[in-house]
Amino acid sequence: MDLKKLQLSVFNFNNNNFDILDNEEENKALYNILLENKIIKINKQGRIKKLINRKIFVGSLLIKKRFGFVLGEEDLYIHNTNGYFENDIVVSIISEKKFGNSVEGIILDYLVRGEKKLLVEVIKNKNLLIMNEQWKGYTISLLKKTDIEKFEQHQIIQVQVKNVKNKTLKVEYLDIITDRNDPDMQMQLVLAT
């Protein structure tokens, strides 16, 4: 995905320099997010009409402990980053709220998922328990359900998050790291992370 091209499209959108739907892949994904969030509508002739006249942003997400920033032409403060990862390329819109001197935004959705690997522990009944504090309130669902047969209770495995929706992380199994009872567990966890 060409971030510079997307940011040019967003610049044109924000300055009302758009008219006909652009069929390039980057812009299709952007328009779909704007359509789903009722920011725009497209008529039968393919013309775009803004339904909400607020500035949108596309950029890379930088996450601090409880907040974040969308980094682009301008940086946009994001109060709620739940469900998003560091380095996700996201589409956001300016909020009606202000945060001090910063402009606050709301993330509409991601365009490209940043690489995110997590360590999880296999617990009773082969459920998966997230070890990272940031994701404690989330449940995990393996994309390939049969992978669960490979694990034993208390093994620590590494997964890659592919999607986040409704407090559920859809993950792909990558590797078995160690067993919870392994005396070298801490060292193996450090190496894995």
PDB file of C-alpha atoms in Angstrom:
ATOM      1  CA  MET A   1       0.000   0.000   0.000  1.00  0.00           C
ATOM      2  CA  ASP A   2       1.418   3.372  -1.045  1.00  0.00           C
ATOM      3  CA  LEU A   3       1.006   5.655   1.990  1.00  0.00           C
ATOM      4  CA  LYS A   4       2.101   8.815   0.117  1.00  0.00           C
ATOM      5  CA  LYS A   5      -0.524   8.206  -2.577  1.00  0.00           C
ATOM      6  CA  LEU A   6      -3.175   7.654   0.108  1.00  0.00           C
ATOM      7  CA  GLN A   7      -2.188  10.837   1.922  1.00  0.00           C
ATOM      8  CA  LEU A   8      -2.491  12.760  -1.366  1.00  0.00           C
ATOM      9  CA  SER A   9      -5.998  11.319  -1.825  1.00  0.00           C
ATOM     10  CA  VAL A  10      -6.872  12.357   1.739  1.00  0.00           C
ATOM     11  CA  PHE A  11      -5.447  15.853   1.118  1.00  0.00           C
ATOM     12  CA  ASN A  12      -7.631  16.162  -1.990  1.00  0.00           C
ATOM     13  CA  PHE A  13     -10.638  14.800  -0.075  1.00  0.00           C
ATOM     14  CA  ASN A  14     -10.152  17.295   2.758  1.00  0.00           C
ATOM     15  CA  ASN A  15      -9.865  20.164   0.239  1.00  0.00           C
ATOM     16  CA  ASN A  16     -12.888  19.011  -1.773  1.00  0.00           C
ATOM     17  CA  ASN A  17     -10.669  18.250  -4.805  1.00  0.00           C
ATOM     18  CA  PHE A  18     -12.423  15.002  -5.635  1.00  0.00           C
ATOM     19  CA  ASP A  19     -15.392  14.090  -7.688  1.00  0.00           C
ATOM     20  CA  ILE A  20     -15.395  10.670  -9.327  1.00  0.00           C
ATOM     21  CA  LEU A  21     -14.586   7.413  -7.554  1.00  0.00           C
ATOM     22  CA  ASP A  22     -10.932   6.468  -8.124  1.00  0.00           C
ATOM     23  CA  ASN A  23     -10.446   2.746  -8.787  1.00  0.00           C
ATOM     24  CA  GLU A  24      -6.881   2.413  -7.481  1.00  0.00           C
ATOM     25  CA  GLU A  25      -6.612  -0.282  -4.756  1.00  0.00           C
ATOM     26  CA  GLU A  26      -5.478   2.165  -2.045  1.00  0.00           C
ATOM     27  CA  ASN A  27      -8.395   4.484  -2.687  1.00  0.00           C
ATOM     28  CA  LYS A  28     -10.933   1.645  -2.894  1.00  0.00           C
ATOM     29  CA  ALA A  29      -9.988   0.541   0.633  1.00  0.00           C
ATOM     30  CA  LEU A  30     -10.127   4.154   1.869  1.00  0.00           C
ATOM     31  CA  TYR A  31     -13.540   4.761   0.260  1.00  0.00           C
ATOM     32  CA  ASN A  32     -14.905   1.510   1.723  1.00  0.00           C
ATOM     33  CA  ILE A  33     -13.968   2.655   5.240  1.00  0.00           C
ATOM     34  CA  LEU A  34     -15.533   6.071   4.619  1.00  0.00           C
ATOM     35  CA  LEU A  35     -18.690   4.431   3.221  1.00  0.00           C
ATOM     36  CA  GLU A  36     -19.000   1.981   6.152  1.00  0.00           C
ATOM     37  CA  ASN A  37     -18.674   4.856   8.631  1.00  0.00           C
ATOM     38  CA  LYS A  38     -21.194   7.016   6.712  1.00  0.00           C
ATOM     39  CA  ILE A  39     -18.637   9.756   6.014  1.00  0.00           C
ATOM     40  CA  ILE A  40     -19.439   9.664   2.279  1.00  0.00           C
ATOM     41  CA  LYS A  41     -21.972   8.211  -0.104  1.00  0.00           C
ATOM     42  CA  ILE A  42     -21.547   7.391  -3.782  1.00  0.00           C
ATOM     43  CA  ASN A  43     -24.325   7.977  -6.297  1.00  0.00           C
ATOM     44  CA  LYS A  44     -25.128   5.798  -9.322  1.00  0.00           C
ATOM     45  CA  GLN A  45     -22.818   7.852 -11.555  1.00  0.00           C
ATOM     46  CA  GLY A  46     -19.884   7.163  -9.196  1.00  0.00           C
ATOM     47  CA  ARG A  47     -19.770  10.675  -7.778  1.00  0.00           C
ATOM     48  CA  ILE A  48     -18.789  11.073  -4.147  1.00  0.00           C
ATOM     49  CA  LYS A  49     -20.744  13.219  -1.713  1.00  0.00           C
ATOM     50  CA  LYS A  50     -19.495  14.053   1.768  1.00  0.00           C
ATOM     51  CA  LEU A  51     -22.034  13.383   4.514  1.00  0.00           C
ATOM     52  CA  ILE A  52     -19.782  14.678   7.291  1.00  0.00           C
ATOM     53  CA  ASN A  53     -17.596  17.677   6.674  1.00  0.00           C
ATOM     54  CA  ARG A  54     -14.717  16.922   9.027  1.00  0.00           C
ATOM     55  CA  LYS A  55     -11.074  16.407   8.128  1.00  0.00           C
ATOM     56  CA  ILE A  56      -9.853  12.831   7.751  1.00  0.00           C
ATOM     57  CA  PHE A  57      -6.323  11.525   8.314  1.00  0.00           C
ATOM     58  CA  VAL A  58      -4.377   8.487   7.117  1.00  0.00           C
ATOM     59  CA  GLY A  59      -1.152   7.577   8.859  1.00  0.00           C
ATOM     60  CA  SER A  60       0.853   5.189  10.959  1.00  0.00           C
ATOM     61  CA  LEU A  61      -0.344   4.651  14.530  1.00  0.00           C
ATOM     62  CA  LEU A  62       2.067   5.321  17.390  1.00  0.00           C
ATOM     63  CA  ILE A  63       0.763   3.933  20.700  1.00  0.00           C
ATOM     64  CA  LYS A  64       1.726   5.142  24.156  1.00  0.00           C
ATOM     65  CA  LYS A  65       0.377   3.467  27.334  1.00  0.00           C
ATOM     66  CA  ARG A  66      -3.228   4.684  27.192  1.00  0.00           C
ATOM     67  CA  PHE A  67      -3.378   6.854  24.071  1.00  0.00           C
ATOM     68  CA  GLY A  68      -1.755   7.253  20.676  1.00  0.00           C
ATOM     69  CA  PHE A  69      -1.072   9.436  17.664  1.00  0.00           C
ATOM     70  CA  VAL A  70      -1.763   9.029  13.967  1.00  0.00           C
ATOM     71  CA  LEU A  71       1.467  10.205  12.340  1.00  0.00           C
ATOM     72  CA  GLY A  72       1.062  11.858   8.961  1.00  0.00           C
ATOM     73  CA  GLU A  73       1.251  15.354   7.484  1.00  0.00           C
ATOM     74  CA  GLU A  74       0.015  16.475  10.905  1.00  0.00           C
ATOM     75  CA  ASP A  75      -0.072  14.358  14.062  1.00  0.00           C
ATOM     76  CA  LEU A  76      -3.506  13.542  15.431  1.00  0.00           C
ATOM     77  CA  TYR A  77      -4.063  12.651  19.109  1.00  0.00           C
ATOM     78  CA  ILE A  78      -6.082   9.428  19.598  1.00  0.00           C
ATOM     79  CA  HIS A  79      -7.656   8.846  23.016  1.00  0.00           C
ATOM     80  CA  ASN A  80      -8.844   5.261  22.388  1.00  0.00           C
ATOM     81  CA  THR A  81      -6.437   2.860  20.632  1.00  0.00           C
ATOM     82  CA  ASN A  82      -8.180  -0.363  21.757  1.00  0.00           C
ATOM     83  CA  GLY A  83      -8.134  -2.975  19.034  1.00  0.00           C
ATOM     84  CA  TYR A  84      -5.311  -1.324  17.108  1.00  0.00           C
ATOM     85  CA  PHE A  85      -1.587  -1.988  17.016  1.00  0.00           C
ATOM     86  CA  GLU A  86       1.559   0.058  16.815  1.00  0.00           C
ATOM     87  CA  ASN A  87       2.354   0.791  13.143  1.00  0.00           C
ATOM     88  CA  ASP A  88      -1.155   0.016  11.863  1.00  0.00           C
ATOM     89  CA  ILE A  89      -1.971   2.295   8.926  1.00  0.00           C
ATOM     90  CA  VAL A  90      -5.310   3.768  10.025  1.00  0.00           C
ATOM     91  CA  VAL A  91      -8.018   6.073   8.729  1.00  0.00           C
ATOM     92  CA  SER A  92      -9.226   8.539  11.340  1.00  0.00           C
ATOM     93  CA  ILE A  93     -11.484  11.566  11.512  1.00  0.00           C
ATOM     94  CA  ILE A  94     -11.221  14.683  13.635  1.00  0.00           C
ATOM     95  CA  SER A  95     -13.363  14.392  16.747  1.00  0.00           C
ATOM     96  CA  GLU A  96     -15.663  17.142  17.875  1.00  0.00           C
ATOM     97  CA  LYS A  97     -13.687  17.179  21.164  1.00  0.00           C
ATOM     98  CA  LYS A  98     -10.392  18.928  21.828  1.00  0.00           C
ATOM     99  CA  PHE A  99      -7.553  17.540  23.946  1.00  0.00           C
ATOM    100  CA  GLY A 100      -5.667  20.499  25.377  1.00  0.00           C
ATOM    101  CA  ASN A 101      -3.908  22.154  22.452  1.00  0.00           C
ATOM    102  CA  SER A 102      -3.961  18.952  20.398  1.00  0.00           C
ATOM    103  CA  VAL A 103      -6.519  18.034  17.801  1.00  0.00           C
ATOM    104  CA  GLU A 104      -8.243  14.799  18.832  1.00  0.00           C
ATOM    105  CA  GLY A 105      -9.260  12.127  16.399  1.00  0.00           C
ATOM    106  CA  ILE A 106     -11.207   8.880  16.277  1.00  0.00           C
ATOM    107  CA  ILE A 107      -9.927   5.859  14.369  1.00  0.00           C
ATOM    108  CA  LEU A 108     -12.472   4.626  11.837  1.00  0.00           C
ATOM    109  CA  ASP A 109     -10.576   1.459  10.827  1.00  0.00           C
ATOM    110  CA  TYR A 110      -7.204   0.183   9.733  1.00  0.00           C
ATOM    111  CA  LEU A 111      -6.033  -0.104   6.135  1.00  0.00           C
ATOM    112  CA  VAL A 112      -2.930  -2.177   6.835  1.00  0.00           C
ATOM    113  CA  ARG A 113      -2.326  -4.151  10.007  1.00  0.00           C
ATOM    114  CA  GLY A 114       1.023  -3.583  11.690  1.00  0.00           C
ATOM    115  CA  GLU A 115       2.969  -6.737  12.490  1.00  0.00           C
ATOM    116  CA  LYS A 116       1.802  -7.955  15.915  1.00  0.00           C
ATOM    117  CA  LYS A 117       2.964 -11.104  17.626  1.00  0.00           C
ATOM    118  CA  LEU A 118       1.727 -12.195  21.051  1.00  0.00           C
ATOM    119  CA  LEU A 119       2.635 -14.873  23.544  1.00  0.00           C
ATOM    120  CA  VAL A 120      -0.254 -16.913  24.887  1.00  0.00           C
ATOM    121  CA  GLU A 121      -0.495 -19.762  27.365  1.00  0.00           C
ATOM    122  CA  VAL A 122      -2.512 -22.903  26.666  1.00  0.00           C
ATOM    123  CA  ILE A 123      -4.724 -23.522  29.715  1.00  0.00           C
ATOM    124  CA  LYS A 124      -7.380 -26.030  30.806  1.00  0.00           C
ATOM    125  CA  ASN A 125      -9.552 -27.388  27.959  1.00  0.00           C
ATOM    126  CA  LYS A 126      -6.988 -26.045  25.487  1.00  0.00           C
ATOM    127  CA  ASN A 127      -8.171 -22.456  25.807  1.00  0.00           C
ATOM    128  CA  LEU A 128      -5.642 -19.725  25.113  1.00  0.00           C
ATOM    129  CA  LEU A 129      -4.728 -17.122  27.751  1.00  0.00           C
ATOM    130  CA  ILE A 130      -3.113 -13.874  26.608  1.00  0.00           C
ATOM    131  CA  MET A 131       0.043 -13.030  28.527  1.00  0.00           C
ATOM    132  CA  ASN A 132       0.340  -9.390  27.378  1.00  0.00           C
ATOM    133  CA  GLU A 133      -1.421  -7.024  29.846  1.00  0.00           C
ATOM    134  CA  GLN A 134      -2.656  -4.712  27.062  1.00  0.00           C
ATOM    135  CA  TRP A 135      -4.909  -7.490  25.709  1.00  0.00           C
ATOM    136  CA  LYS A 136      -6.196  -9.037  28.972  1.00  0.00           C
ATOM    137  CA  GLY A 137      -9.860  -8.240  28.240  1.00  0.00           C
ATOM    138  CA  TYR A 138      -9.765  -9.913  24.832  1.00  0.00           C
ATOM    139  CA  THR A 139     -10.462 -13.486  23.793  1.00  0.00           C
ATOM    140  CA  ILE A 140      -8.399 -15.382  21.241  1.00  0.00           C
ATOM    141  CA  SER A 141      -9.661 -17.349  18.305  1.00  0.00           C
ATOM    142  CA  LEU A 142      -7.336 -19.405  16.120  1.00  0.00           C
ATOM    143  CA  LEU A 143      -7.928 -18.937  12.399  1.00  0.00           C
ATOM    144  CA  LYS A 144      -7.107 -22.604  11.838  1.00  0.00           C
ATOM    145  CA  LYS A 145      -9.137 -24.368  14.538  1.00  0.00           C
ATOM    146  CA  THR A 146      -7.275 -27.679  14.145  1.00  0.00           C
ATOM    147  CA  ASP A 147      -4.026 -26.044  15.373  1.00  0.00           C
ATOM    148  CA  ILE A 148      -5.301 -26.402  18.954  1.00  0.00           C
ATOM    149  CA  GLU A 149      -4.603 -30.157  18.757  1.00  0.00           C
ATOM    150  CA  LYS A 150      -0.851 -29.438  18.577  1.00  0.00           C
ATOM    151  CA  PHE A 151      -0.708 -27.888  22.059  1.00  0.00           C
ATOM    152  CA  GLU A 152      -0.427 -29.273  25.566  1.00  0.00           C
ATOM    153  CA  GLN A 153      -1.613 -27.610  28.738  1.00  0.00           C
ATOM    154  CA  HIS A 154       0.667 -24.803  30.006  1.00  0.00           C
ATOM    155  CA  GLN A 155       2.665 -24.480  26.819  1.00  0.00           C
ATOM    156  CA  ILE A 156       3.555 -20.944  25.802  1.00  0.00           C
ATOM    157  CA  ILE A 157       2.955 -20.366  22.111  1.00  0.00           C
ATOM    158  CA  GLN A 158       3.527 -17.428  19.806  1.00  0.00           C
ATOM    159  CA  VAL A 159       0.704 -16.225  17.583  1.00  0.00           C
ATOM    160  CA  GLN A 160       0.325 -13.457  15.046  1.00  0.00           C
ATOM    161  CA  VAL A 161      -2.786 -11.285  15.208  1.00  0.00           C
ATOM    162  CA  LYS A 162      -4.538 -11.086  11.860  1.00  0.00           C
ATOM    163  CA  ASN A 163      -7.737  -9.299  12.877  1.00  0.00           C
ATOM    164  CA  VAL A 164      -9.360  -7.645  15.898  1.00  0.00           C
ATOM    165  CA  LYS A 165     -13.124  -7.343  16.216  1.00  0.00           C
ATOM    166  CA  ASN A 166     -15.553  -7.182  19.137  1.00  0.00           C
ATOM    167  CA  LYS A 167     -12.866  -7.860  21.766  1.00  0.00           C
ATOM    168  CA  THR A 168     -11.719 -11.001  19.886  1.00  0.00           C
ATOM    169  CA  LEU A 169      -8.248 -11.432  18.431  1.00  0.00           C
ATOM    170  CA  LYS A 170      -8.203 -13.671  15.347  1.00  0.00           C
ATOM    171  CA  VAL A 171      -4.733 -15.211  15.377  1.00  0.00           C
ATOM    172  CA  GLU A 172      -2.507 -17.498  13.372  1.00  0.00           C
ATOM    173  CA  TYR A 173      -0.304 -19.978  15.241  1.00  0.00           C
ATOM    174  CA  LEU A 174       3.443 -19.422  14.667  1.00  0.00           C
ATOM    175  CA  ASP A 175       5.481 -21.473  17.119  1.00  0.00           C
ATOM    176  CA  ILE A 176       5.602 -23.303  20.447  1.00  0.00           C
ATOM    177  CA  ILE A 177       8.011 -21.316  22.629  1.00  0.00           C
ATOM    178  CA  THR A 178       8.271 -23.299  25.858  1.00  0.00           C
ATOM    179  CA  ASP A 179       6.406 -25.071  28.629  1.00  0.00           C
ATOM    180  CA  ARG A 180       5.323 -23.095  31.718  1.00  0.00           C
ATOM    181  CA  ASN A 181       7.322 -25.552  33.904  1.00  0.00           C
ATOM    182  CA  ASP A 182      10.528 -25.244  31.867  1.00  0.00           C
ATOM    183  CA  PRO A 183      13.320 -23.896  34.148  1.00  0.00           C
ATOM    184  CA  ASP A 184      14.624 -21.774  31.251  1.00  0.00           C
ATOM    185  CA  MET A 185      11.156 -20.325  30.582  1.00  0.00           C
ATOM    186  CA  GLN A 186      12.034 -16.692  31.374  1.00  0.00           C
ATOM    187  CA  MET A 187      15.031 -16.746  29.046  1.00  0.00           C
ATOM    188  CA  GLN A 188      12.982 -18.304  26.235  1.00  0.00           C
ATOM    189  CA  LEU A 189      10.221 -15.726  26.714  1.00  0.00           C
ATOM    190  CA  VAL A 190      12.762 -12.896  26.520  1.00  0.00           C
ATOM    191  CA  LEU A 191      14.215 -14.383  23.319  1.00  0.00           C
ATOM    192  CA  ALA A 192      10.744 -14.808  21.812  1.00  0.00           C
ATOM    193  CA  THR A 193       9.782 -11.205  22.496  1.00  0.00           C
TER     194      THR A 193
END
